Amino acid sequence: MTLSDTLIELRDVDFSRGDRPIFRDLNLTIRSGEVTAIMGPSGTGKTTLLQLITRQLSPDSGQVFVAGDDIARYGISELYRMRQRMGMLFQNGALLTDMSVFENVAFPLREHTKLGERLIRNVVLLKLQAVGLRGAAGLMPSELSGGMARRVALARAIVMDPALLIYDEPFVGLDPISMGVIAKLIRQLNDALGITSIVVSHDVKEIGEVADYSYVIADGKVAASGRPAQLRNEPSELVRQFMLGLADGPVAFHYDAPDIEEQFIGSKPD
Amino acid sequence: MFHDIWKTFLGFLQGFGAMSLFFLRLLQYTPAVLVTRFRLVFYQVYNAGALSIVIIMVCGLFVGGVLGLQAYSNLERFNAEDTTGIFAGFALIKEIGPVITALLFAGRAGTALASEIGLMKATDQLSAMEMMAVDPLRYVAVPRFLGGVISVPLLTAIFTTIGLLGSHLVAVELLGVDVGAYWQQLQNALDMEDVMEGIYKSITFGIIASLLAVWEGYNSVPTAEGVGRATTRTVVITAIAVLIFDFMITAWIL
Ligand SMILES: Nc1ncnc2c1ncn2[C@@H]1O[C@H](COP(=O)(O)OP(=O)(O)O)[C@@H](O)[C@H]1O
Ligand SMILES: [Mg+2]
């Protein structure tokens, strides 16, 4: 693999929250131009991984490379320049509640460019058109449904023409139609804009249809990786449990509890 | 037990240190924000002021009125009811105006600021700004802080003025103190220093109340419960801090 087709690389990354290790020796690469899925049970650290890639958090040890640079070395202005090349879709959109849909999408342009009002208007409406919400420009975030809010956030994420789009759980809490719309948009934007996409999800079915490559994260490590079709034939118990949605397996259905007989009978009043 | 007290004390010092650092960062960004984002600051002055002005006026009127009543009923016994204006006026200008305004501001605008910022944090709006390469400290925290710092002295002036009017209404219109004596006595007794004391206090309290509100919101635990707790803490801690500083400033000036 040449350097040019690797956009992001995590090398031997360790990260803990307090005393609790989240990642140990995590190694992972994201290739340019592809849609890469990050899958795994809730609480395994998928969001944390995204925060490491964008340097909202820094690893305890190990390195994160973006476009060949070790981002730990970046000063604040370089970091902000890097983030301007990234668009991130937060789980619930994270639209700024005190401005309209139009102003939300215009926000990065107003902050980082000196474009005139006419040009801003055209760019914003164009991006809203791309997510099918040009007609919603005048609404406030509180007037949007969950799916719409996420699409507006997507328009905002692409307004600066980023090279990388990051989606954190884009399907959670959406109805099947909105899910399909978002999945289609992820694929479309990736190919039409010629960018790279990272999609965090535990929705095996939806993500399987759009991802070029997938990682399954469990217990602080990459448990499996490959094309989505390959993963379905993965021998690992844990990956099978996850991919097929089985209730019991290496990830137990029961949370640790005292012995059942002892607890029920022991507490019987006499 | 001593170990617990020691740990609490260390925790307090740690929190105080972190807050001081936060305060310095707010101050560091203040000039740039005033120049490039004045619109945001102006909006926050309007916002904080608009939230608090009605309650400030109503409370000012009644607090002034009760001061007039109390001063009159005591002074009357010494046939000194003409000096009612002095007592009510001094109390309002030097103590009650700045203190009660700060407490009312904390209860109305401070809680709103803390919960607003806390909710922005809980809904990832602050992280989203970070990811859009916009520093939320500059965009969210500093304008709200400055809005409060500017509003509190203005609100204090309004409270005190209405308070004087309230005590006038009670003393002059209701209890029959001579209107000339009421205002003349106050004017003669009042020095510039007394007024300055009130102004110093209102500026200090404005900084305290705004800093604590923004700090609590910014550092709230990003859950519904955490935001609620931050809101409550804003009122409680501001009240304690304002009363302590009031004592210290008074002791220092006298
Ligand atoms: N701000 C935080 N402080 C402490 N622990 C956290 C914080 N955010 C997440 N965690 C913990 O870190 C673990 C990984 O979280 P996260 O990356 O959000 O998981 P995922 O996105 O895979 O569901 C979780 O167990 C969570 O409880
Ligand atoms: Mg997550």
Tab-separated table of C-alpha atoms in Angstrom, chain A:
chain	number	residue	atom	x	y	z
A	1	MET	CA	0.000	0.000	0.000
A	2	THR	CA	1.481	3.345	-0.997
A	3	LEU	CA	1.302	6.405	1.180
A	4	SER	CA	-0.873	8.276	-1.285
A	5	ASP	CA	-3.842	5.964	-0.964
A	6	THR	CA	-3.769	5.953	2.846
A	7	LEU	CA	-5.523	9.020	4.222
A	8	ILE	CA	-5.549	8.138	7.908
A	9	GLU	CA	-3.446	5.755	9.910
A	10	LEU	CA	-3.603	4.907	13.607
A	11	ARG	CA	-0.407	3.283	14.840
A	12	ASP	CA	-0.272	1.403	18.180
A	13	VAL	CA	-2.804	3.719	19.777
A	14	ASP	CA	-3.509	3.362	23.512
A	15	PHE	CA	-6.268	5.364	25.102
A	16	SER	CA	-7.926	5.221	28.529
A	17	ARG	CA	-10.784	7.095	30.129
A	18	GLY	CA	-9.671	7.435	33.723
A	19	ASP	CA	-8.628	3.933	34.791
A	20	ARG	CA	-10.642	2.299	32.090
A	21	PRO	CA	-8.715	1.286	28.957
A	22	ILE	CA	-10.673	1.933	25.764
A	23	PHE	CA	-8.013	1.058	23.162
A	24	ARG	CA	-4.876	-1.049	23.459
A	25	ASP	CA	-2.485	-1.181	20.529
A	26	LEU	CA	-5.074	-0.170	18.015
A	27	ASN	CA	-3.872	-0.209	14.402
A	28	LEU	CA	-6.104	0.848	11.585
A	29	THR	CA	-5.883	2.563	8.209
A	30	ILE	CA	-8.441	4.429	6.160
A	31	ARG	CA	-7.949	4.567	2.395
A	32	SER	CA	-8.591	7.643	0.286
A	33	GLY	CA	-11.706	7.710	-1.810
A	34	GLU	CA	-13.432	4.852	-0.015
A	35	VAL	CA	-16.309	4.587	2.407
A	36	THR	CA	-14.911	2.905	5.505
A	37	ALA	CA	-17.258	1.548	8.150
A	38	ILE	CA	-16.349	1.348	11.817
A	39	MET	CA	-18.635	-1.141	13.512
A	40	GLY	CA	-18.873	-2.514	17.009
A	41	PRO	CA	-21.171	-2.866	20.021
A	42	SER	CA	-22.233	0.290	21.902
A	43	GLY	CA	-19.647	1.570	24.316
A	44	THR	CA	-16.626	0.031	22.583
A	45	GLY	CA	-15.217	3.454	21.745
A	46	LYS	CA	-16.318	4.195	18.191
A	47	THR	CA	-17.055	7.831	18.979
A	48	THR	CA	-13.813	7.986	20.935
A	49	LEU	CA	-11.988	6.750	17.837
A	50	LEU	CA	-13.451	9.591	15.792
A	51	GLN	CA	-12.400	12.050	18.478
A	52	LEU	CA	-8.861	10.697	18.253
A	53	ILE	CA	-8.820	11.083	14.469
A	54	THR	CA	-9.972	14.712	14.741
A	55	ARG	CA	-7.800	15.395	17.804
A	56	GLN	CA	-10.689	16.297	20.037
A	57	LEU	CA	-8.821	13.748	22.176
A	58	SER	CA	-5.176	12.696	22.101
A	59	PRO	CA	-3.898	9.134	22.521
A	60	ASP	CA	-1.985	8.172	25.675
A	61	SER	CA	0.590	6.616	23.400
A	62	GLY	CA	0.841	5.795	19.718
A	63	GLN	CA	0.292	8.081	16.768
A	64	VAL	CA	-2.463	9.298	14.514
A	65	PHE	CA	-1.462	10.255	10.977
A	66	VAL	CA	-3.688	12.300	8.706
A	67	ALA	CA	-2.449	12.720	5.137
A	68	GLY	CA	0.985	11.611	6.321
A	69	ASP	CA	1.258	14.123	9.201
A	70	ASP	CA	1.440	13.134	12.863
A	71	ILE	CA	-1.402	15.348	14.079
A	72	ALA	CA	-0.072	15.461	17.652
A	73	ARG	CA	2.575	17.854	16.317
A	74	TYR	CA	0.030	20.327	14.969
A	75	GLY	CA	-0.298	23.744	16.600
A	76	ILE	CA	-3.771	25.146	17.081
A	77	SER	CA	-3.879	26.963	13.727
A	78	GLU	CA	-2.699	23.868	11.822
A	79	LEU	CA	-5.246	21.801	13.724
A	80	TYR	CA	-8.008	24.201	12.750
A	81	ARG	CA	-6.794	24.140	9.149
A	82	MET	CA	-6.955	20.343	9.193
A	83	ARG	CA	-10.490	20.425	10.629
A	84	GLN	CA	-11.598	22.780	7.872
A	85	ARG	CA	-10.776	19.936	5.476
A	86	MET	CA	-13.000	17.592	7.498
A	87	GLY	CA	-16.755	17.557	7.799
A	88	MET	CA	-18.323	15.779	10.722
A	89	LEU	CA	-21.890	14.654	11.131
A	90	PHE	CA	-22.767	14.318	14.805
A	91	GLN	CA	-25.247	11.775	15.992
A	92	ASN	CA	-28.119	14.208	16.435
A	93	GLY	CA	-26.949	16.775	13.939
A	94	ALA	CA	-25.684	19.238	16.550
A	95	LEU	CA	-27.230	22.136	14.659
A	96	LEU	CA	-26.819	25.483	16.384
A	97	THR	CA	-30.236	25.986	17.901
A	98	ASP	CA	-30.313	29.771	17.790
A	99	MET	CA	-30.056	30.099	14.006
A	100	SER	CA	-32.102	29.022	11.013
A	101	VAL	CA	-31.273	26.115	8.722
A	102	PHE	CA	-29.839	28.563	6.200
A	103	GLU	CA	-27.609	30.263	8.776
A	104	ASN	CA	-26.438	26.926	10.133
A	105	VAL	CA	-25.204	25.862	6.728
A	106	ALA	CA	-23.760	29.329	6.092
A	107	PHE	CA	-21.953	29.373	9.455
A	108	PRO	CA	-18.601	27.841	8.354
A	109	LEU	CA	-18.559	30.060	5.264
A	110	ARG	CA	-19.148	33.197	7.306
A	111	GLU	CA	-16.462	32.174	9.783
A	112	HIS	CA	-13.776	31.101	7.351
A	113	THR	CA	-14.317	32.853	4.039
A	114	LYS	CA	-14.850	36.385	2.836
A	115	LEU	CA	-17.509	35.404	0.305
A	116	GLY	CA	-20.158	37.997	-0.477
A	117	GLU	CA	-23.758	37.543	0.581
A	118	ARG	CA	-24.909	36.513	-2.904
A	119	LEU	CA	-22.277	33.847	-3.236
A	120	ILE	CA	-22.955	32.509	0.252
A	121	ARG	CA	-26.624	32.278	-0.614
A	122	ASN	CA	-25.889	30.321	-3.776
A	123	VAL	CA	-23.488	27.911	-2.090
A	124	VAL	CA	-25.832	27.284	0.834
A	125	LEU	CA	-28.863	26.658	-1.359
A	126	LEU	CA	-26.816	24.365	-3.564
A	127	LYS	CA	-25.708	22.256	-0.604
A	128	LEU	CA	-29.234	22.165	0.778
A	129	GLN	CA	-30.398	21.059	-2.655
A	130	ALA	CA	-27.871	18.221	-2.546
A	131	VAL	CA	-29.545	16.839	0.593
A	132	GLY	CA	-33.014	17.605	-0.756
A	133	LEU	CA	-33.849	20.360	1.726
A	134	ARG	CA	-33.576	23.585	-0.237
A	135	GLY	CA	-37.195	24.236	0.702
A	136	ALA	CA	-36.382	24.072	4.436
A	137	ALA	CA	-33.839	26.912	4.398
A	138	GLY	CA	-36.079	29.221	6.408
A	139	LEU	CA	-36.956	26.759	9.189
A	140	MET	CA	-35.447	26.695	12.655
A	141	PRO	CA	-33.735	23.487	13.886
A	142	SER	CA	-36.564	22.882	16.383
A	143	GLU	CA	-38.989	22.593	13.457
A	144	LEU	CA	-37.106	19.715	11.802
A	145	SER	CA	-37.632	15.973	12.156
A	146	GLY	CA	-34.650	13.861	13.235
A	147	GLY	CA	-33.883	12.767	9.696
A	148	MET	CA	-34.158	16.303	8.333
A	149	ALA	CA	-31.905	17.705	11.059
A	150	ARG	CA	-29.281	15.140	10.149
A	151	ARG	CA	-29.498	16.043	6.467
A	152	VAL	CA	-29.129	19.745	7.267
A	153	ALA	CA	-26.095	18.884	9.369
A	154	LEU	CA	-24.788	16.952	6.392
A	155	ALA	CA	-25.234	20.015	4.168
A	156	ARG	CA	-23.303	22.015	6.759
A	157	ALA	CA	-20.593	19.357	6.893
A	158	ILE	CA	-20.002	19.569	3.122
A	159	VAL	CA	-20.325	23.322	2.735
A	160	MET	CA	-16.569	23.881	2.927
A	161	ASP	CA	-15.946	21.109	0.384
A	162	PRO	CA	-14.058	18.834	2.790
A	163	ALA	CA	-11.766	16.016	1.710
A	164	LEU	CA	-13.036	13.756	4.494
A	165	LEU	CA	-16.561	13.251	5.797
A	166	ILE	CA	-17.098	11.610	9.157
A	167	TYR	CA	-20.473	10.225	10.200
A	168	ASP	CA	-21.160	9.234	13.807
A	169	GLU	CA	-24.076	6.789	13.951
A	170	PRO	CA	-25.955	8.362	11.025
A	171	PHE	CA	-28.765	5.788	11.114
A	172	VAL	CA	-29.680	5.702	14.781
A	173	GLY	CA	-33.263	6.623	15.558
A	174	LEU	CA	-34.325	7.055	11.940
A	175	ASP	CA	-37.288	5.495	10.197
A	176	PRO	CA	-36.431	3.040	7.376
A	177	ILE	CA	-37.062	5.614	4.633
A	178	SER	CA	-34.769	8.231	6.189
A	179	MET	CA	-32.157	5.522	6.747
A	180	GLY	CA	-32.233	4.642	3.088
A	181	VAL	CA	-31.968	8.333	2.165
A	182	ILE	CA	-28.920	8.824	4.362
A	183	ALA	CA	-27.246	5.635	3.116
A	184	LYS	CA	-27.773	6.762	-0.458
A	185	LEU	CA	-26.402	10.226	0.350
A	186	ILE	CA	-23.260	8.796	1.951
A	187	ARG	CA	-22.468	6.814	-1.167
A	188	GLN	CA	-23.456	9.602	-3.548
A	189	LEU	CA	-21.463	12.331	-1.813
A	190	ASN	CA	-18.412	10.118	-1.527
A	191	ASP	CA	-18.365	9.310	-5.218
A	192	ALA	CA	-19.609	12.613	-6.658
A	193	LEU	CA	-17.258	14.779	-4.601
A	194	GLY	CA	-14.363	12.328	-4.803
A	195	ILE	CA	-13.853	12.381	-1.047
A	196	THR	CA	-13.177	9.873	1.723
A	197	SER	CA	-15.850	8.836	4.198
A	198	ILE	CA	-15.779	7.229	7.634
A	199	VAL	CA	-19.079	5.881	8.910
A	200	VAL	CA	-19.479	4.734	12.486
A	201	SER	CA	-22.451	2.480	12.909
A	202	HIS	CA	-23.733	-0.629	14.557
A	203	ASP	CA	-26.343	-0.999	11.877
A	204	VAL	CA	-24.823	-3.974	10.062
A	205	LYS	CA	-27.374	-4.147	7.279
A	206	GLU	CA	-27.454	-0.481	6.236
A	207	ILE	CA	-23.741	0.015	6.469
A	208	GLY	CA	-22.996	-3.231	4.649
A	209	GLU	CA	-24.685	-1.792	1.595
A	210	VAL	CA	-22.602	1.373	1.389
A	211	ALA	CA	-19.192	0.513	2.830
A	212	ASP	CA	-16.180	-0.426	0.724
A	213	TYR	CA	-14.288	-1.654	3.753
A	214	SER	CA	-15.257	-2.365	7.357
A	215	TYR	CA	-13.591	-2.634	10.713
A	216	VAL	CA	-15.226	-4.344	13.654
A	217	ILE	CA	-13.918	-2.985	16.928
A	218	ALA	CA	-14.256	-4.921	20.168
A	219	ASP	CA	-12.309	-5.062	23.422
A	220	GLY	CA	-10.086	-2.156	22.451
A	221	LYS	CA	-8.826	-3.752	19.266
A	222	VAL	CA	-9.753	-4.419	15.680
A	223	ALA	CA	-11.570	-7.747	15.956
A	224	ALA	CA	-12.005	-8.156	12.223
A	225	SER	CA	-11.717	-6.200	9.023
A	226	GLY	CA	-12.436	-6.647	5.366
A	227	ARG	CA	-15.020	-6.072	2.670
A	228	PRO	CA	-18.512	-6.384	4.171
A	229	ALA	CA	-19.148	-9.651	2.305
A	230	GLN	CA	-15.949	-11.166	3.721
A	231	LEU	CA	-16.921	-10.230	7.252
A	232	ARG	CA	-20.078	-12.290	7.124
A	233	ASN	CA	-17.936	-15.404	6.746
A	234	GLU	CA	-15.573	-14.402	9.530
A	235	PRO	CA	-14.892	-17.346	11.864
A	236	SER	CA	-14.547	-15.288	15.075
A	237	GLU	CA	-17.425	-15.944	17.474
A	238	LEU	CA	-17.650	-12.336	18.510
A	239	VAL	CA	-17.766	-10.979	14.978
A	240	ARG	CA	-20.376	-13.552	14.026
A	241	GLN	CA	-22.481	-12.634	17.023
A	242	PHE	CA	-22.293	-8.991	16.071
A	243	MET	CA	-22.804	-9.342	12.332
A	244	LEU	CA	-25.745	-11.723	12.720
A	245	GLY	CA	-27.266	-9.917	15.699
A	246	LEU	CA	-27.327	-12.935	18.064
A	247	ALA	CA	-28.491	-12.261	21.608
A	248	ASP	CA	-25.911	-14.425	23.317
A	249	GLY	CA	-22.303	-15.255	22.596
A	250	PRO	CA	-18.991	-13.827	23.722
A	251	VAL	CA	-20.922	-10.638	24.549
A	252	ALA	CA	-23.200	-12.053	27.223
A	253	PHE	CA	-26.902	-11.308	27.326
A	254	HIS	CA	-26.793	-11.119	31.149
A	255	TYR	CA	-24.994	-8.368	32.953
A	256	ASP	CA	-22.827	-9.860	35.771
A	257	ALA	CA	-25.108	-10.788	38.668
A	258	PRO	CA	-25.025	-12.919	41.822
A	259	ASP	CA	-26.128	-16.492	41.502
A	260	ILE	CA	-29.814	-16.546	40.614
A	261	GLU	CA	-30.958	-19.162	43.128
A	262	GLU	CA	-29.106	-17.596	45.974
A	263	GLN	CA	-30.507	-14.169	45.185
A	264	PHE	CA	-34.137	-15.214	44.847
A	265	ILE	CA	-34.315	-17.807	47.586
A	266	GLY	CA	-31.916	-16.049	49.925
A	267	SER	CA	-34.104	-12.942	50.002
A	268	LYS	CA	-37.359	-14.846	50.657
A	269	PRO	CA	-39.018	-13.519	53.838
A	270	ASP	CA	-39.580	-16.228	56.450
